[in-house]
Amino acid sequence: MHFKTLLLTFLLTACGDAPLEFEGQPCAHAPQSGEGVSYDADHMGCVDITMEPEDFEALADQYRFEGDVDDQWPEIISATARSCSEPYPSEYSYFSADIETDGWQASDVGIRKKGFIGSTVGAGLRPSLKVKTDEFIDGQQMGDTDRATFNNNHQDPSRTRTCLAYSVFADAGHPAPLCNLANVSMNGEPLGAYSHVESIKKRFLRRTFGNDDGSLYEGTLADFTDAHLAGLPSNLGRFESKTSDTDPTGLRLQMVADALQAPNDELEGALAEVLDLDAFMLFWALETVTNHNDGYAANTNNFYIYFDPDNGGRGVFIPWGTDQTMYDWRRSMVTSELTRRISRVPELRERYLDTVQWVLDEVWDEAVLHERIDAFEAQVLTAEKGPSYRKESAKALRDWVDGRRADIEDFVADGGEIGQAGQGPCTGDTDPRDFLLAAEVATVAGATCSSARLEPSTGLLLLLLLAIRRSPRSRARA
């Protein structure tokens, strides 16, 4: 990850909007229907979880890195500075709980915290959650599923962006998880509106690809470079195997990296051997139009790749972590190695821009998106009451949707973006003092962000002051 990206990630994910204050509202369970728990976006799920209070407090107090909440950003910066292939730790453990959602019940399920950094720092006793119904009881399911994912929407005051973005991917015919909102309670205490997202596991693969025996990997700040894949075949680095049928050696990940070494005039053919290139162009275009700042194209983060055995074993990308889509601030969409290389081949860049234009012409429908925002907002207001509810965030989202067409038309007319000439550094040529600056920002702001997230202007001022402190002139005086 580049130094500028690292700092921007910190300032805009850890210290974005002020925390929401609201009075959670109880919900009533709908009758059990269908073959399993509903992902119908027109229906807000009702979820009751019961577990030992001390277990819930322990769950909420776990983080990906050692230490408490204030240690998380310094730890990720330190880990990123050391290596691109060292796996990030996962300190989360499963606890026993009972769950009921709209008539479907399961006892002694496994429940753990989920999230990397942005959705965990400052979330307190409102964590994102993963449910595994068969963690302690073999074969136990809720209807037709043994998994459930509940995202706390901590970084999105409107609570709507996650499901809204996935709906755009689905409208375009690209594989994406199902999603609806859910009113979640823990031990009788309402926690407000969560996003109930289909877990990217075998059930999802069967629904979207018609098979489930290919290799599925999740990428977290991971890319298709030798630096990121240096641990293969024994260590997947920051890719994670997600099913029992996934190749643990990561051979196909390396095949993508190898294809990227082809000269420009051979790149399209080389990539087409290992990726569904049409599907990737659509995935990249959708990340661009929805402005997925924390996805693969912009940040090598929040993505899955499935090597589909019914498609010649070629890889298809799957979106994830869309709670930071559809904001005004943006990163370059040619940050990742795949997008960087493709953008430098005129014919391939034109193919991408044609796909972006197709999304704008055939998929992006402002009226439909307004209807979805209105419906989601009405659902949120049944789960969260209080004067601090940020209705202005939903209004800002509507305004952003209305203005996106003009922005993308300008982007296409300008020829899009062209990535840098050579492969970007992992961390090797980054000045260690820059990482020290990032660590100082994280350390100084961490305590504040853990209790009340900084406004962007405050975070940027903090960054400016620390940058001045560590400027060359300041160093010379030292």
Short mmCIF file of C-alpha atoms in Angstrom, two decimals:
data_model
loop_
_atom_site.label_atom_id
_atom_site.label_comp_id
_atom_site.label_asym_id
_atom_site.label_seq_id
_atom_site.Cartn_x
_atom_site.Cartn_y
_atom_site.Cartn_z
CA MET A 1 0.00 0.00 0.00
CA HIS A 2 1.37 3.44 -0.88
CA PHE A 3 2.07 5.86 1.95
CA LYS A 4 -0.46 8.45 0.73
CA THR A 5 -3.11 5.76 0.44
CA LEU A 6 -2.34 4.52 3.93
CA LEU A 7 -2.80 7.98 5.43
CA LEU A 8 -5.92 8.66 3.39
CA THR A 9 -7.37 5.33 4.46
CA PHE A 10 -6.77 6.22 8.09
CA LEU A 11 -8.21 9.71 7.91
CA LEU A 12 -11.27 8.83 5.89
CA THR A 13 -12.19 5.47 7.39
CA ALA A 14 -11.12 5.71 11.00
CA CYS A 15 -11.94 9.38 11.39
CA GLY A 16 -14.82 10.18 9.13
CA ASP A 17 -18.21 11.29 10.39
CA ALA A 18 -19.08 11.88 13.99
CA PRO A 19 -20.64 8.87 15.72
CA LEU A 20 -24.35 8.35 15.50
CA GLU A 21 -26.42 8.63 18.64
CA PHE A 22 -29.80 6.98 18.45
CA GLU A 23 -32.39 5.08 20.44
CA GLY A 24 -32.65 1.55 19.11
CA GLN A 25 -36.15 0.24 18.52
CA PRO A 26 -37.35 -3.35 19.04
CA CYS A 27 -38.70 -5.34 16.13
CA ALA A 28 -41.30 -8.04 15.56
CA HIS A 29 -40.43 -11.28 13.79
CA ALA A 30 -42.18 -12.01 10.52
CA PRO A 31 -43.53 -15.54 10.04
CA GLN A 32 -41.07 -18.11 8.77
CA SER A 33 -41.25 -18.29 4.99
CA GLY A 34 -39.41 -19.75 2.03
CA GLU A 35 -36.46 -22.08 2.37
CA GLY A 36 -34.36 -19.89 4.61
CA VAL A 37 -33.63 -16.47 6.05
CA SER A 38 -34.79 -13.73 3.69
CA TYR A 39 -32.50 -11.35 1.80
CA ASP A 40 -35.46 -9.52 0.28
CA ALA A 41 -34.45 -5.84 0.18
CA ASP A 42 -38.10 -4.83 0.64
CA HIS A 43 -38.14 -6.63 3.99
CA MET A 44 -36.16 -5.52 7.04
CA GLY A 45 -35.16 -8.60 8.98
CA CYS A 46 -35.66 -8.92 12.72
CA VAL A 47 -32.71 -10.56 14.48
CA ASP A 48 -32.51 -11.47 18.18
CA ILE A 49 -29.21 -12.81 19.54
CA THR A 50 -28.82 -14.09 23.09
CA MET A 51 -25.48 -14.91 24.70
CA GLU A 52 -23.73 -14.54 28.03
CA PRO A 53 -23.22 -10.80 28.60
CA GLU A 54 -19.58 -11.28 29.55
CA ASP A 55 -19.04 -13.24 26.33
CA PHE A 56 -20.52 -10.41 24.29
CA GLU A 57 -18.28 -7.88 26.00
CA ALA A 58 -15.28 -10.10 25.31
CA LEU A 59 -16.34 -10.48 21.67
CA ALA A 60 -16.75 -6.73 21.21
CA ASP A 61 -13.35 -6.11 22.77
CA GLN A 62 -11.47 -8.32 20.30
CA TYR A 63 -9.54 -6.74 17.43
CA ARG A 64 -7.56 -8.00 14.45
CA PHE A 65 -4.27 -6.91 15.99
CA GLU A 66 -2.96 -7.27 19.52
CA GLY A 67 -3.75 -4.60 22.06
CA ASP A 68 -6.82 -2.45 22.51
CA VAL A 69 -8.68 -0.15 20.15
CA ASP A 70 -6.02 2.56 20.24
CA ASP A 71 -3.36 0.12 19.05
CA GLN A 72 -5.09 -0.95 15.84
CA TRP A 73 -3.94 1.70 13.38
CA PRO A 74 -0.33 1.77 14.58
CA GLU A 75 -0.30 -2.04 14.32
CA ILE A 76 -1.64 -2.15 10.76
CA ILE A 77 0.86 0.51 9.72
CA SER A 78 3.66 -1.47 11.28
CA ALA A 79 2.54 -4.70 9.60
CA THR A 80 2.20 -2.98 6.24
CA ALA A 81 5.65 -1.46 6.57
CA ARG A 82 7.25 -4.84 7.22
CA SER A 83 5.95 -6.85 4.28
CA CYS A 84 3.37 -7.28 1.53
CA SER A 85 3.15 -11.04 2.00
CA GLU A 86 2.92 -11.37 5.76
CA PRO A 87 -0.66 -12.39 6.60
CA TYR A 88 -2.60 -10.02 8.79
CA PRO A 89 -3.56 -11.63 12.10
CA SER A 90 -7.10 -12.56 13.00
CA GLU A 91 -7.64 -12.46 16.73
CA TYR A 92 -11.37 -13.20 16.56
CA SER A 93 -12.81 -16.26 18.25
CA TYR A 94 -16.28 -17.82 18.24
CA PHE A 95 -18.61 -17.63 21.23
CA SER A 96 -21.80 -19.61 21.83
CA ALA A 97 -25.13 -17.86 21.26
CA ASP A 98 -28.76 -18.46 20.35
CA ILE A 99 -30.29 -16.67 17.39
CA GLU A 100 -33.75 -16.06 15.97
CA THR A 101 -34.47 -14.23 12.74
CA ASP A 102 -37.98 -14.04 11.32
CA GLY A 103 -39.10 -17.39 12.65
CA TRP A 104 -35.85 -19.24 11.98
CA GLN A 105 -34.11 -20.31 15.17
CA ALA A 106 -30.85 -21.99 16.07
CA SER A 107 -29.23 -22.69 19.44
CA ASP A 108 -25.57 -22.87 20.41
CA VAL A 109 -24.39 -21.24 17.20
CA GLY A 110 -20.93 -19.76 16.84
CA ILE A 111 -20.77 -15.98 16.73
CA ARG A 112 -17.72 -13.78 16.36
CA LYS A 113 -16.77 -10.21 15.57
CA LYS A 114 -15.95 -9.35 11.94
CA GLY A 115 -14.15 -6.52 10.23
CA PHE A 116 -10.64 -5.31 9.58
CA ILE A 117 -10.10 -1.79 10.95
CA GLY A 118 -12.60 0.81 9.74
CA SER A 119 -15.74 -1.01 10.90
CA THR A 120 -14.24 -1.94 14.27
CA VAL A 121 -12.47 1.16 15.59
CA GLY A 122 -15.03 3.22 17.47
CA ALA A 123 -17.86 0.71 17.09
CA GLY A 124 -17.84 -0.24 20.78
CA LEU A 125 -20.70 -2.56 21.77
CA ARG A 126 -22.13 -2.46 18.26
CA PRO A 127 -19.75 -4.76 16.37
CA SER A 128 -20.21 -6.36 12.99
CA LEU A 129 -20.96 -10.05 13.40
CA LYS A 130 -20.39 -13.40 11.72
CA VAL A 131 -22.69 -16.30 12.60
CA LYS A 132 -21.76 -19.93 11.93
CA THR A 133 -24.62 -22.21 12.88
CA ASP A 134 -22.57 -25.41 12.78
CA GLU A 135 -19.55 -24.17 14.74
CA PHE A 136 -20.55 -26.20 17.81
CA ILE A 137 -23.30 -28.48 16.43
CA ASP A 138 -22.39 -30.44 13.32
CA GLY A 139 -24.80 -29.96 10.43
CA GLN A 140 -26.98 -27.34 12.13
CA GLN A 141 -28.54 -24.81 9.74
CA MET A 142 -31.08 -22.00 9.74
CA GLY A 143 -33.22 -23.06 6.84
CA ASP A 144 -30.91 -23.50 3.87
CA THR A 145 -27.86 -21.74 5.27
CA ASP A 146 -25.23 -22.22 7.94
CA ARG A 147 -23.77 -18.70 7.71
CA ALA A 148 -24.94 -15.17 8.36
CA THR A 149 -23.13 -11.84 8.10
CA PHE A 150 -24.32 -8.68 9.83
CA ASN A 151 -22.39 -5.49 9.04
CA ASN A 152 -22.79 -2.60 11.46
CA ASN A 153 -22.63 0.17 8.80
CA HIS A 154 -20.36 2.01 11.21
CA GLN A 155 -18.79 4.08 8.42
CA ASP A 156 -22.08 4.97 6.73
CA PRO A 157 -24.49 7.14 8.73
CA SER A 158 -27.24 6.54 6.17
CA ARG A 159 -26.92 2.74 6.74
CA THR A 160 -27.87 2.27 3.06
CA ARG A 161 -24.70 2.20 0.94
CA THR A 162 -23.76 -1.46 1.40
CA CYS A 163 -27.00 -2.90 0.05
CA LEU A 164 -27.43 -0.12 -2.51
CA ALA A 165 -24.02 -0.75 -4.09
CA TYR A 166 -24.54 -4.51 -4.26
CA SER A 167 -27.86 -3.88 -5.99
CA VAL A 168 -26.05 -1.96 -8.75
CA PHE A 169 -23.66 -4.89 -9.30
CA ALA A 170 -26.66 -7.23 -9.45
CA ASP A 171 -28.50 -4.94 -11.88
CA ALA A 172 -25.49 -5.24 -14.20
CA GLY A 173 -25.60 -9.03 -14.01
CA HIS A 174 -22.31 -9.31 -12.11
CA PRO A 175 -22.00 -11.81 -9.23
CA ALA A 176 -22.69 -10.00 -5.94
CA PRO A 177 -24.01 -10.99 -2.51
CA LEU A 178 -27.67 -10.61 -1.68
CA CYS A 179 -28.33 -7.90 0.90
CA ASN A 180 -31.10 -6.44 3.00
CA LEU A 181 -31.29 -4.44 6.20
CA ALA A 182 -31.84 -6.06 9.58
CA ASN A 183 -32.85 -4.70 12.97
CA VAL A 184 -30.46 -6.49 15.33
CA SER A 185 -30.83 -6.89 19.10
CA MET A 186 -28.31 -8.35 21.52
CA ASN A 187 -29.66 -9.73 24.79
CA GLY A 188 -32.79 -7.63 24.33
CA GLU A 189 -30.84 -4.43 23.63
CA PRO A 190 -31.60 -3.02 20.13
CA LEU A 191 -28.40 -2.24 18.20
CA GLY A 192 -30.06 -0.56 15.23
CA ALA A 193 -29.91 -1.12 11.48
CA TYR A 194 -27.33 -3.60 10.19
CA SER A 195 -26.72 -4.84 6.67
CA HIS A 196 -27.56 -8.54 6.39
CA VAL A 197 -25.18 -9.68 3.64
CA GLU A 198 -25.02 -13.08 1.99
CA SER A 199 -21.78 -14.77 3.04
CA ILE A 200 -19.38 -15.54 0.19
CA LYS A 201 -19.24 -19.27 0.71
CA LYS A 202 -20.47 -22.37 -1.11
CA ARG A 203 -24.15 -21.41 -0.98
CA PHE A 204 -23.32 -18.17 -2.78
CA LEU A 205 -21.18 -20.01 -5.34
CA ARG A 206 -23.98 -22.45 -6.14
CA ARG A 207 -26.46 -19.60 -6.58
CA THR A 208 -24.26 -17.44 -8.79
CA PHE A 209 -21.99 -19.88 -10.65
CA GLY A 210 -23.95 -23.13 -10.50
CA ASN A 211 -21.04 -24.95 -8.86
CA ASP A 212 -19.02 -24.74 -5.65
CA ASP A 213 -15.88 -26.78 -6.21
CA GLY A 214 -13.57 -24.11 -7.64
CA SER A 215 -10.96 -22.15 -5.71
CA LEU A 216 -12.28 -19.12 -3.78
CA TYR A 217 -9.96 -16.57 -2.20
CA GLU A 218 -10.55 -13.37 -0.25
CA GLY A 219 -8.09 -10.51 -0.67
CA THR A 220 -7.28 -8.01 2.08
CA LEU A 221 -4.79 -5.40 0.87
CA ALA A 222 -3.62 -8.14 -1.51
CA ASP A 223 -2.57 -8.01 -5.14
CA PHE A 224 -1.15 -10.09 -7.98
CA THR A 225 2.51 -9.19 -7.65
CA ASP A 226 5.57 -11.21 -6.71
CA ALA A 227 5.88 -9.13 -3.55
CA HIS A 228 2.37 -10.02 -2.42
CA LEU A 229 2.69 -13.68 -3.42
CA ALA A 230 6.24 -14.21 -2.15
CA GLY A 231 5.10 -16.87 0.33
CA LEU A 232 3.55 -19.23 -2.24
CA PRO A 233 3.03 -22.16 -2.29
CA SER A 234 3.13 -22.60 1.49
CA ASN A 235 1.75 -19.19 2.47
CA LEU A 236 -1.08 -17.34 0.70
CA GLY A 237 -0.02 -14.06 2.25
CA ARG A 238 -2.94 -11.63 2.42
CA PHE A 239 -5.14 -13.87 0.34
CA GLU A 240 -7.26 -16.30 2.33
CA SER A 241 -8.65 -19.65 1.22
CA LYS A 242 -12.41 -19.66 1.79
CA THR A 243 -13.65 -23.20 1.03
CA SER A 244 -12.50 -26.76 1.54
CA ASP A 245 -12.14 -27.17 -2.25
CA THR A 246 -9.83 -24.18 -2.63
CA ASP A 247 -6.26 -24.91 -3.74
CA PRO A 248 -4.11 -24.05 -0.69
CA THR A 249 -1.03 -23.46 -2.86
CA GLY A 250 -2.55 -20.47 -4.66
CA LEU A 251 -1.37 -21.70 -8.07
CA ARG A 252 -3.98 -19.72 -9.99
CA LEU A 253 -3.17 -16.55 -8.07
CA GLN A 254 0.41 -16.91 -9.27
CA MET A 255 -0.84 -17.59 -12.82
CA VAL A 256 -2.57 -14.18 -12.80
CA ALA A 257 0.63 -12.53 -11.58
CA ASP A 258 2.60 -14.32 -14.29
CA ALA A 259 0.14 -13.21 -16.99
CA LEU A 260 0.65 -9.62 -15.91
CA GLN A 261 4.31 -9.93 -16.90
CA ALA A 262 3.36 -10.28 -20.57
CA PRO A 263 4.31 -7.41 -22.91
CA ASN A 264 1.54 -5.00 -23.88
CA ASP A 265 0.84 -6.63 -27.24
CA GLU A 266 0.36 -10.03 -25.56
CA LEU A 267 -1.32 -8.91 -22.32
CA GLU A 268 -4.93 -9.40 -23.41
CA GLY A 269 -4.34 -12.97 -24.53
CA ALA A 270 -2.32 -13.82 -21.43
CA LEU A 271 -4.96 -12.46 -19.06
CA ALA A 272 -7.80 -14.12 -20.96
CA GLU A 273 -6.24 -17.48 -20.17
CA VAL A 274 -6.56 -16.97 -16.40
CA LEU A 275 -9.39 -14.42 -15.97
CA ASP A 276 -12.84 -13.91 -17.41
CA LEU A 277 -11.71 -10.60 -18.90
CA ASP A 278 -15.21 -9.41 -19.82
CA ALA A 279 -16.33 -10.02 -16.24
CA PHE A 280 -13.29 -8.17 -14.89
CA MET A 281 -13.94 -5.16 -17.13
CA LEU A 282 -17.50 -5.07 -15.79
CA PHE A 283 -16.33 -5.47 -12.18
CA TRP A 284 -13.81 -2.63 -12.62
CA ALA A 285 -16.39 -0.42 -14.32
CA LEU A 286 -18.88 -1.01 -11.50
CA GLU A 287 -16.28 -0.21 -8.85
CA THR A 288 -15.58 2.99 -10.79
CA VAL A 289 -19.19 4.10 -11.23
CA THR A 290 -20.08 3.34 -7.58
CA ASN A 291 -16.78 4.92 -6.47
CA HIS A 292 -15.69 1.93 -4.39
CA ASN A 293 -12.77 3.65 -2.69
CA ASP A 294 -11.92 0.64 -0.57
CA GLY A 295 -12.24 -2.05 -3.24
CA TYR A 296 -9.77 -3.83 -5.49
CA ALA A 297 -9.21 -1.21 -8.19
CA ALA A 298 -8.59 1.67 -5.78
CA ASN A 299 -7.10 -0.02 -2.74
CA THR A 300 -6.42 -3.75 -3.46
CA ASN A 301 -8.90 -4.49 -0.68
CA ASN A 302 -12.36 -5.95 -0.06
CA PHE A 303 -12.63 -8.46 -2.88
CA TYR A 304 -13.01 -12.16 -3.59
CA ILE A 305 -11.85 -14.03 -6.66
CA TYR A 306 -13.40 -17.33 -7.74
CA PHE A 307 -11.72 -19.58 -10.27
CA ASP A 308 -14.77 -21.08 -11.91
CA PRO A 309 -14.33 -24.72 -13.07
CA ASP A 310 -17.22 -24.31 -15.52
CA ASN A 311 -15.43 -21.35 -17.13
CA GLY A 312 -12.08 -22.96 -17.84
CA GLY A 313 -10.89 -22.25 -14.31
CA ARG A 314 -10.78 -18.54 -15.10
CA GLY A 315 -11.08 -16.04 -12.27
CA VAL A 316 -14.09 -13.82 -11.58
CA PHE A 317 -13.94 -10.99 -9.03
CA ILE A 318 -16.68 -10.55 -6.42
CA PRO A 319 -17.27 -7.21 -4.62
CA TRP A 320 -17.15 -6.89 -0.85
CA GLY A 321 -17.13 -4.19 1.85
CA THR A 322 -19.15 -1.60 -0.07
CA ASP A 323 -20.04 0.64 2.88
CA GLN A 324 -17.66 3.36 1.63
CA THR A 325 -19.03 3.55 -1.89
CA MET A 326 -20.88 6.57 -3.31
CA TYR A 327 -18.97 9.30 -1.51
CA ASP A 328 -17.46 12.38 -3.18
CA TRP A 329 -13.88 11.66 -2.18
CA ARG A 330 -12.08 9.33 -4.53
CA ARG A 331 -8.89 7.42 -5.06
CA SER A 332 -7.34 6.44 -8.36
CA MET A 333 -9.05 3.40 -9.86
CA VAL A 334 -5.74 2.22 -11.36
CA THR A 335 -3.98 1.57 -8.05
CA SER A 336 -4.13 -2.23 -8.28
CA GLU A 337 -1.72 -4.14 -10.50
CA LEU A 338 -4.42 -5.47 -12.85
CA THR A 339 -5.99 -2.07 -13.44
CA ARG A 340 -2.60 -0.37 -13.71
CA ARG A 341 -1.38 -2.72 -16.44
CA ILE A 342 -4.66 -2.78 -18.38
CA SER A 343 -4.91 1.02 -18.31
CA ARG A 344 -1.57 1.32 -20.09
CA VAL A 345 -2.71 -0.68 -23.12
CA PRO A 346 -4.82 1.68 -25.27
CA GLU A 347 -7.07 -1.04 -26.71
CA LEU A 348 -7.77 -2.52 -23.28
CA ARG A 349 -8.31 0.89 -21.70
CA GLU A 350 -10.84 1.67 -24.44
CA ARG A 351 -12.59 -1.61 -23.73
CA TYR A 352 -12.84 -0.66 -20.05
CA LEU A 353 -14.18 2.82 -20.88
CA ASP A 354 -16.77 1.30 -23.21
CA THR A 355 -17.88 -0.89 -20.30
CA VAL A 356 -18.07 2.12 -17.99
CA GLN A 357 -20.26 3.87 -20.55
CA TRP A 358 -22.45 0.77 -20.86
CA VAL A 359 -22.98 0.74 -17.09
CA LEU A 360 -23.96 4.40 -17.22
CA ASP A 361 -26.35 3.89 -20.15
CA GLU A 362 -27.90 0.56 -19.26
CA VAL A 363 -27.59 0.09 -15.49
CA TRP A 364 -27.31 3.43 -13.70
CA ASP A 365 -30.91 4.54 -13.13
CA GLU A 366 -31.25 7.51 -10.81
CA ALA A 367 -34.99 7.05 -10.31
CA VAL A 368 -34.60 3.41 -9.30
CA LEU A 369 -31.74 4.25 -6.94
CA HIS A 370 -33.79 7.02 -5.33
CA GLU A 371 -36.61 4.55 -4.73
CA ARG A 372 -34.21 2.15 -3.05
CA ILE A 373 -32.68 4.88 -0.89
CA ASP A 374 -36.16 6.02 0.17
CA ALA A 375 -37.16 2.46 1.06
CA PHE A 376 -33.96 1.77 3.00
CA GLU A 377 -34.23 5.07 4.86
CA ALA A 378 -37.79 4.27 5.91
CA GLN A 379 -36.60 0.91 7.23
CA VAL A 380 -33.70 2.49 9.14
CA LEU A 381 -36.07 4.91 10.84
CA THR A 382 -38.05 1.99 12.25
CA ALA A 383 -34.88 0.66 13.89
CA GLU A 384 -33.21 3.88 15.01
CA LYS A 385 -34.92 6.90 16.53
CA GLY A 386 -33.36 10.09 17.80
CA PRO A 387 -32.45 13.64 16.84
CA SER A 388 -28.91 12.64 15.94
CA TYR A 389 -29.92 10.33 13.12
CA ARG A 390 -28.09 11.69 10.11
CA LYS A 391 -30.83 12.16 7.54
CA GLU A 392 -28.47 14.58 5.82
CA SER A 393 -26.30 11.60 4.90
CA ALA A 394 -29.17 10.04 2.96
CA LYS A 395 -29.81 13.39 1.28
CA ALA A 396 -26.14 13.66 0.37
CA LEU A 397 -26.33 10.16 -1.10
CA ARG A 398 -29.29 11.13 -3.29
CA ASP A 399 -27.41 14.22 -4.46
CA TRP A 400 -24.35 12.09 -5.22
CA VAL A 401 -26.43 9.66 -7.28
CA ASP A 402 -27.88 12.56 -9.26
CA GLY A 403 -24.47 14.04 -10.00
CA ARG A 404 -22.64 10.81 -10.83
CA ARG A 405 -23.70 10.62 -14.49
CA ALA A 406 -22.06 13.94 -15.34
CA ASP A 407 -18.90 12.98 -13.44
CA ILE A 408 -18.57 9.66 -15.27
CA GLU A 409 -19.32 11.22 -18.66
CA ASP A 410 -16.45 13.65 -18.06
CA PHE A 411 -14.24 10.76 -16.93
CA VAL A 412 -14.91 8.80 -20.13
CA ALA A 413 -14.52 11.89 -22.35
CA ASP A 414 -11.14 12.59 -20.76
CA GLY A 415 -9.94 9.06 -21.59
CA GLY A 416 -10.07 7.69 -18.06
CA GLU A 417 -6.91 7.17 -16.05
CA ILE A 418 -3.53 5.75 -17.01
CA GLY A 419 -1.57 3.96 -14.33
CA GLN A 420 2.07 4.60 -13.58
CA ALA A 421 4.70 3.17 -15.91
CA GLY A 422 6.17 0.59 -13.57
CA GLN A 423 4.83 -1.67 -10.87
CA GLY A 424 4.30 0.31 -7.71
CA PRO A 425 6.42 -0.35 -4.64
CA CYS A 426 5.28 -2.69 -1.94
CA THR A 427 6.93 -0.82 0.90
CA GLY A 428 10.56 -1.14 -0.04
CA ASP A 429 11.26 2.39 -1.26
CA THR A 430 9.01 4.17 1.21
CA ASP A 431 10.92 6.36 3.61
CA PRO A 432 10.70 4.77 7.08
CA ARG A 433 10.12 8.26 8.43
CA ASP A 434 6.90 8.41 6.42
CA PHE A 435 5.66 5.30 8.18
CA LEU A 436 6.69 6.92 11.45
CA LEU A 437 4.54 9.90 10.51
CA ALA A 438 1.62 7.60 9.77
CA ALA A 439 2.13 5.87 13.11
CA GLU A 440 2.17 9.25 14.87
CA VAL A 441 -1.11 10.23 13.20
CA ALA A 442 -2.65 6.94 14.24
CA THR A 443 -1.35 7.14 17.79
CA VAL A 444 -2.38 10.75 18.38
CA ALA A 445 -5.83 10.31 16.82
CA GLY A 446 -6.51 6.77 17.96
CA ALA A 447 -7.89 7.62 21.36
CA THR A 448 -10.17 10.25 19.87
CA CYS A 449 -11.39 7.96 17.11
CA SER A 450 -12.16 5.18 19.56
CA SER A 451 -14.67 7.31 21.39
CA ALA A 452 -15.81 9.95 18.90
CA ARG A 453 -14.72 9.80 15.28
CA LEU A 454 -12.97 12.92 14.02
CA GLU A 455 -14.52 15.14 11.40
CA PRO A 456 -12.47 15.04 8.17
CA SER A 457 -11.32 18.64 8.60
CA THR A 458 -9.98 17.83 12.07
CA GLY A 459 -8.15 14.78 10.77
CA LEU A 460 -6.61 16.68 7.88
CA LEU A 461 -5.48 19.46 10.20
CA LEU A 462 -3.86 16.88 12.45
CA LEU A 463 -2.12 15.36 9.45
CA LEU A 464 -0.90 18.77 8.30
CA LEU A 465 0.52 19.63 11.70
CA LEU A 466 2.34 16.34 11.98
CA ALA A 467 3.62 16.61 8.41
CA ILE A 468 5.03 20.05 9.17
CA ARG A 469 6.63 18.64 12.26
CA ARG A 470 8.34 15.96 10.20
CA SER A 471 9.12 18.11 7.15
CA PRO A 472 12.71 18.13 5.75
CA ARG A 473 13.29 21.52 7.37
CA SER A 474 12.23 20.15 10.74
CA ARG A 475 14.44 17.12 10.25
CA ALA A 476 17.37 19.33 9.38
CA ARG A 477 16.97 21.23 12.61
CA ALA A 478 16.83 18.03 14.64
#
